[in-house]
Backbone as ProteinMPNN parsed JSONL, in Angstrom:
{"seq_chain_A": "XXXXXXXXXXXXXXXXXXXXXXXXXXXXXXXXXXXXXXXXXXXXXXXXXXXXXXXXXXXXXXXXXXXXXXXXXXXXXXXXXXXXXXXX", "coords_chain_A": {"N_chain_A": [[28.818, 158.482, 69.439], [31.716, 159.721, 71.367], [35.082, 160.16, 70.35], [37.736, 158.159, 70.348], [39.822, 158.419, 72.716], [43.629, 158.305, 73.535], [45.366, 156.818, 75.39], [47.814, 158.107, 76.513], [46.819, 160.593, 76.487], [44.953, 160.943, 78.378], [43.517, 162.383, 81.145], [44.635, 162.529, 84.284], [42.527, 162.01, 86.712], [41.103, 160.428, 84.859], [42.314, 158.171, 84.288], [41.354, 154.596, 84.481], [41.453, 151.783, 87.382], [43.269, 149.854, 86.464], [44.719, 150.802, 84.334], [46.152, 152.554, 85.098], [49.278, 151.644, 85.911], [50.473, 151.594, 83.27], [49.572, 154.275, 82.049], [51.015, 155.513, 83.778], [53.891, 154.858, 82.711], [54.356, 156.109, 80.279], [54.228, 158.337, 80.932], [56.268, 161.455, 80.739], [59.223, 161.469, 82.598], [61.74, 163.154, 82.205], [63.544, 166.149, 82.987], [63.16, 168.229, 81.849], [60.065, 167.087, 81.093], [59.324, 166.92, 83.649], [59.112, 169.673, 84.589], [57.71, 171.053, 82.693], [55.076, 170.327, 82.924], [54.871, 170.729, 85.612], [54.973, 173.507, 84.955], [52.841, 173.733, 83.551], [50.703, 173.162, 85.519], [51.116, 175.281, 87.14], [49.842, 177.862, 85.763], [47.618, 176.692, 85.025], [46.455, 176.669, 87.514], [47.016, 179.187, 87.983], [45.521, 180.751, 86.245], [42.508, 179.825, 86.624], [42.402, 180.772, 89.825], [44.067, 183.445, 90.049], [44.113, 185.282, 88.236], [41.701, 185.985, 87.605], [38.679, 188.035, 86.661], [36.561, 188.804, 89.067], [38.134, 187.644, 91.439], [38.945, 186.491, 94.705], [39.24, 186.062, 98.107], [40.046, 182.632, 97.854], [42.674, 181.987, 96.107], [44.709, 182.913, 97.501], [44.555, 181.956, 99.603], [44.621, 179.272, 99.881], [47.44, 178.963, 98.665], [48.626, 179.825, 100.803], [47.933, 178.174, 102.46], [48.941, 175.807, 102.002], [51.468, 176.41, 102.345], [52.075, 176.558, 105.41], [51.459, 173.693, 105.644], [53.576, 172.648, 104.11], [55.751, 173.94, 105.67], [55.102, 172.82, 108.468], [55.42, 170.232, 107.479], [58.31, 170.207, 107.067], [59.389, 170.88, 109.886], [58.782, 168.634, 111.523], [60.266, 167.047, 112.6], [61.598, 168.49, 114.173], [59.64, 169.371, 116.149], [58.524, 166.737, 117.037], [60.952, 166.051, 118.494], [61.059, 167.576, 120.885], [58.464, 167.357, 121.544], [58.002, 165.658, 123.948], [60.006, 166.895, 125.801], [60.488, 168.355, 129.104], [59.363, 171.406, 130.675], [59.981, 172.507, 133.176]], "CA_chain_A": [[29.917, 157.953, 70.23], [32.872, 159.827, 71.685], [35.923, 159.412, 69.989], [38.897, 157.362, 71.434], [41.409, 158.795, 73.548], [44.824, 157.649, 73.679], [45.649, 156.544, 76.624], [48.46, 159.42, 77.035], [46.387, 162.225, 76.421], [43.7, 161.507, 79.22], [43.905, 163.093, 82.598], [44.857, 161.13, 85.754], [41.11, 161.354, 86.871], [40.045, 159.518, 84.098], [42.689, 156.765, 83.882], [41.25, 153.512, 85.716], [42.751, 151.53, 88.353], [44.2, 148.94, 86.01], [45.387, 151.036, 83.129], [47.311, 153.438, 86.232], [51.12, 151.812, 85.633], [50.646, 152.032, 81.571], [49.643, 155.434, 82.111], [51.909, 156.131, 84.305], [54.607, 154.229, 81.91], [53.939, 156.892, 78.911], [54.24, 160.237, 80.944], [57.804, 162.167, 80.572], [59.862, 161.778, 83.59], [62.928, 163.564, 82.312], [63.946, 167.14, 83.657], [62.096, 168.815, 81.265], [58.917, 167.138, 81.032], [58.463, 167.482, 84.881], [59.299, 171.403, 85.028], [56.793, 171.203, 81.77], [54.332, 169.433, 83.891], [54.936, 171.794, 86.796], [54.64, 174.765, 84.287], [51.137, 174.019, 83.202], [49.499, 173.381, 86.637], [50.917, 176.055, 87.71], [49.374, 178.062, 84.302], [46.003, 176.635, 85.426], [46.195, 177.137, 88.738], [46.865, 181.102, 87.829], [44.787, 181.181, 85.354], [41.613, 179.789, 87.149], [42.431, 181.701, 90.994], [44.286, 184.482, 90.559], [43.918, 185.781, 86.943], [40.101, 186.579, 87.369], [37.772, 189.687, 86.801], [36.581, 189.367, 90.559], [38.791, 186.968, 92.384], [38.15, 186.418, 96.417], [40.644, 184.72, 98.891], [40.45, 181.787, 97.539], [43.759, 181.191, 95.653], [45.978, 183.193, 97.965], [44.352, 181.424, 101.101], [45.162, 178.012, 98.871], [49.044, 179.035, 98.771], [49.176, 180.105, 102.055], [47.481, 176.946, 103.43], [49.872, 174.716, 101.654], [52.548, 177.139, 102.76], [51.789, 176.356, 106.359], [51.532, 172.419, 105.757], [55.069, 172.094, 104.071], [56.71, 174.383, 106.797], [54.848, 171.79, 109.401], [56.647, 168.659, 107.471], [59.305, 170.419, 107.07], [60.043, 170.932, 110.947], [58.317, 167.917, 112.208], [61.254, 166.098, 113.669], [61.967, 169.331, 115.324], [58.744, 169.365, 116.545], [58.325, 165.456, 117.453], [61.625, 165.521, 119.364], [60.338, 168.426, 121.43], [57.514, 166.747, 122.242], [57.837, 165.065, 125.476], [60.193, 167.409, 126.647], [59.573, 169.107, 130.261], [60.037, 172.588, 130.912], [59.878, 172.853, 134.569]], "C_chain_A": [[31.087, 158.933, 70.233], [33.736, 159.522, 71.04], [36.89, 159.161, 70.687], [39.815, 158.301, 71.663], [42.411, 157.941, 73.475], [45.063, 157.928, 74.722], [46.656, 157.713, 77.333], [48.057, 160.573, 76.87], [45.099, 162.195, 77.662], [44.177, 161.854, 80.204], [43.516, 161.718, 83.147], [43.738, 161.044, 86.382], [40.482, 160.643, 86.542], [40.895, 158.359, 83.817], [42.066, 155.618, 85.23], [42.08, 153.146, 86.148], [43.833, 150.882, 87.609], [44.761, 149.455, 84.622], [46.323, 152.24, 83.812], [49.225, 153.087, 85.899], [51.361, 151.856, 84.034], [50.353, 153.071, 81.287], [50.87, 155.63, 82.32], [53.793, 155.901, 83.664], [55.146, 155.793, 80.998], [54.165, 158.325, 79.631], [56.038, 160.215, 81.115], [58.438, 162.398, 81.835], [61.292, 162.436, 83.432], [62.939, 164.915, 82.784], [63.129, 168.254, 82.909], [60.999, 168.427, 81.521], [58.359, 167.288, 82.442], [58.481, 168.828, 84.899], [57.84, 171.737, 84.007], [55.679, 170.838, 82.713], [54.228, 170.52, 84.924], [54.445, 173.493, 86.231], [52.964, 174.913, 83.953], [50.035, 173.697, 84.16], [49.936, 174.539, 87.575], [49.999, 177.735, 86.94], [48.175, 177.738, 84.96], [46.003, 176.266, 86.523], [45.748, 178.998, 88.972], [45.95, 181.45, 87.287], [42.657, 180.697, 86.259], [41.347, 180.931, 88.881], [43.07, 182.823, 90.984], [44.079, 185.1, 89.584], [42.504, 185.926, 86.336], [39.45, 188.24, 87.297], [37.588, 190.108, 88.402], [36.543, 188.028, 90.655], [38.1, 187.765, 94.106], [39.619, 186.013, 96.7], [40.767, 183.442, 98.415], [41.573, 181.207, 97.089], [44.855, 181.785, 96.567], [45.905, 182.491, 99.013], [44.808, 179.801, 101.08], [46.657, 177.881, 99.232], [49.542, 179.127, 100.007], [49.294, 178.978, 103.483], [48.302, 175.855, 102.931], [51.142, 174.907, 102.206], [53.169, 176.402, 104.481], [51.879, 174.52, 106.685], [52.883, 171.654, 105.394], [55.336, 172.796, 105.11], [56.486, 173.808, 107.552], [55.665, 170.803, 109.01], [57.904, 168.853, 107.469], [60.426, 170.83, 108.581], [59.556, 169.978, 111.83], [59.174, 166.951, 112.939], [61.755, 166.868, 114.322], [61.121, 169.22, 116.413], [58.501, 168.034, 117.595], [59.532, 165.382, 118.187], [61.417, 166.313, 120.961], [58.904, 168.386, 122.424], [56.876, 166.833, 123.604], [58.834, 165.753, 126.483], [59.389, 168.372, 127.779], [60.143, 170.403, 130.251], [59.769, 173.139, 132.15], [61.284, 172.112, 135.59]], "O_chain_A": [[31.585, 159.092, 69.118], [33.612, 158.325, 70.781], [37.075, 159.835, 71.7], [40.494, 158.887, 70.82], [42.13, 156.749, 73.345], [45.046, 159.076, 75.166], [46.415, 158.18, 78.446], [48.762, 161.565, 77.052], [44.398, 163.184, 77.875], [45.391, 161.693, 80.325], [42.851, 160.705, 82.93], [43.596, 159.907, 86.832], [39.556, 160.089, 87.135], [40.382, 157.475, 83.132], [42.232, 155.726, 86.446], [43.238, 153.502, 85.926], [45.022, 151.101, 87.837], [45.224, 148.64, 83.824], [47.156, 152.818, 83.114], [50.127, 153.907, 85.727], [52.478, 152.165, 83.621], [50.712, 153.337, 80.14], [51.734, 155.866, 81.477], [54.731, 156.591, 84.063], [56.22, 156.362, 81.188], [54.269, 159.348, 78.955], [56.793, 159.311, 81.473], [58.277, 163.528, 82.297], [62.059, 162.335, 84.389], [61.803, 165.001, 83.249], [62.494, 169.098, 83.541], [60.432, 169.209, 82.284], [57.204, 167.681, 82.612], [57.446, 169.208, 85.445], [56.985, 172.522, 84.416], [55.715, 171.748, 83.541], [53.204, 171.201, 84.865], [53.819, 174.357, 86.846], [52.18, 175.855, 84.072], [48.834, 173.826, 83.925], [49.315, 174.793, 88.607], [49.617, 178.603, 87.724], [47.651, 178.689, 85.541], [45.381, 175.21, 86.636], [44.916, 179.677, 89.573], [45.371, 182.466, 87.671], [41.78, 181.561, 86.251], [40.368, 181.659, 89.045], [42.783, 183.512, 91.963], [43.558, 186.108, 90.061], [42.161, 185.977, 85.155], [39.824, 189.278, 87.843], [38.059, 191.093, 88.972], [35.642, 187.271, 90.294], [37.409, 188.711, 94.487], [40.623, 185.767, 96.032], [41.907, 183.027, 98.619], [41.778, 180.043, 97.433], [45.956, 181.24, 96.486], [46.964, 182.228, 99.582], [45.253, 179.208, 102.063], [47.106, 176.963, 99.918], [50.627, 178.666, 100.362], [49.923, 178.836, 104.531], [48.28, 174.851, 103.643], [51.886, 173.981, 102.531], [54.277, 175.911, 104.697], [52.29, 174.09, 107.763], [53.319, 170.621, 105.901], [55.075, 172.011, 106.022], [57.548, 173.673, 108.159], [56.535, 170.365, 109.763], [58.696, 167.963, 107.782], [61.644, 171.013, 108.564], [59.77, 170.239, 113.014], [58.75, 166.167, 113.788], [62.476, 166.425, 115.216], [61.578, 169.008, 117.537], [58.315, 168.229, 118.797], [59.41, 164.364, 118.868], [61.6, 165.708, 122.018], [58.487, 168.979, 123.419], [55.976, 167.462, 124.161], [58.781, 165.494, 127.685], [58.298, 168.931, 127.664], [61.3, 170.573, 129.868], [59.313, 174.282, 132.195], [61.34, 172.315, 136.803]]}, "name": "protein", "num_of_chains": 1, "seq": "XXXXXXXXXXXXXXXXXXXXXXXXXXXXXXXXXXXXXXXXXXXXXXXXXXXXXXXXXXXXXXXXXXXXXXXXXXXXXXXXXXXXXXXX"}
């Protein structure tokens, strides 16, 4: 048998649906623990795509494609008012 996890050390894949807001209870929302949080997926993000022997496109095509999806939300009420204008 496996031994027990504590509920704050498993990953968010493995918490079920109904133990989701007592997870989510237990993780560190202060200013630190998100930048902490932010520090170590970005840490194993590097460390799996770009910090390889022989890397591919994969992790820059990753950044670039996310790149591309915030700058879309980020001008979409430019975009959506733009719309239905005519240009004739």
């Amino acid at each position: 048998l496996p031994a027990a996890v504590l509920l704050k050390d498993t990953k968010l894949m493995d918490v079920k649906l109904g133990q989701l807001g007592s997870w989510l209870a237990m993780r560190d929302f202060t200013p630190g623990g998100i930048l902490g949080a932010m520090r170590r997926g970005y840490d194993r993000y590097y460390n799996k795509y770009i910090n390889v022997r022989k890397g591919g496109l994969g992790g820059i095509s990753m950044v670039l494609a996310g790149y591309v999806v915030l700058s879309y939300i980020w001008s979409y009420s430019h975009v959506k008012h733009d719309r239905r204008r005519k240009y004739h």
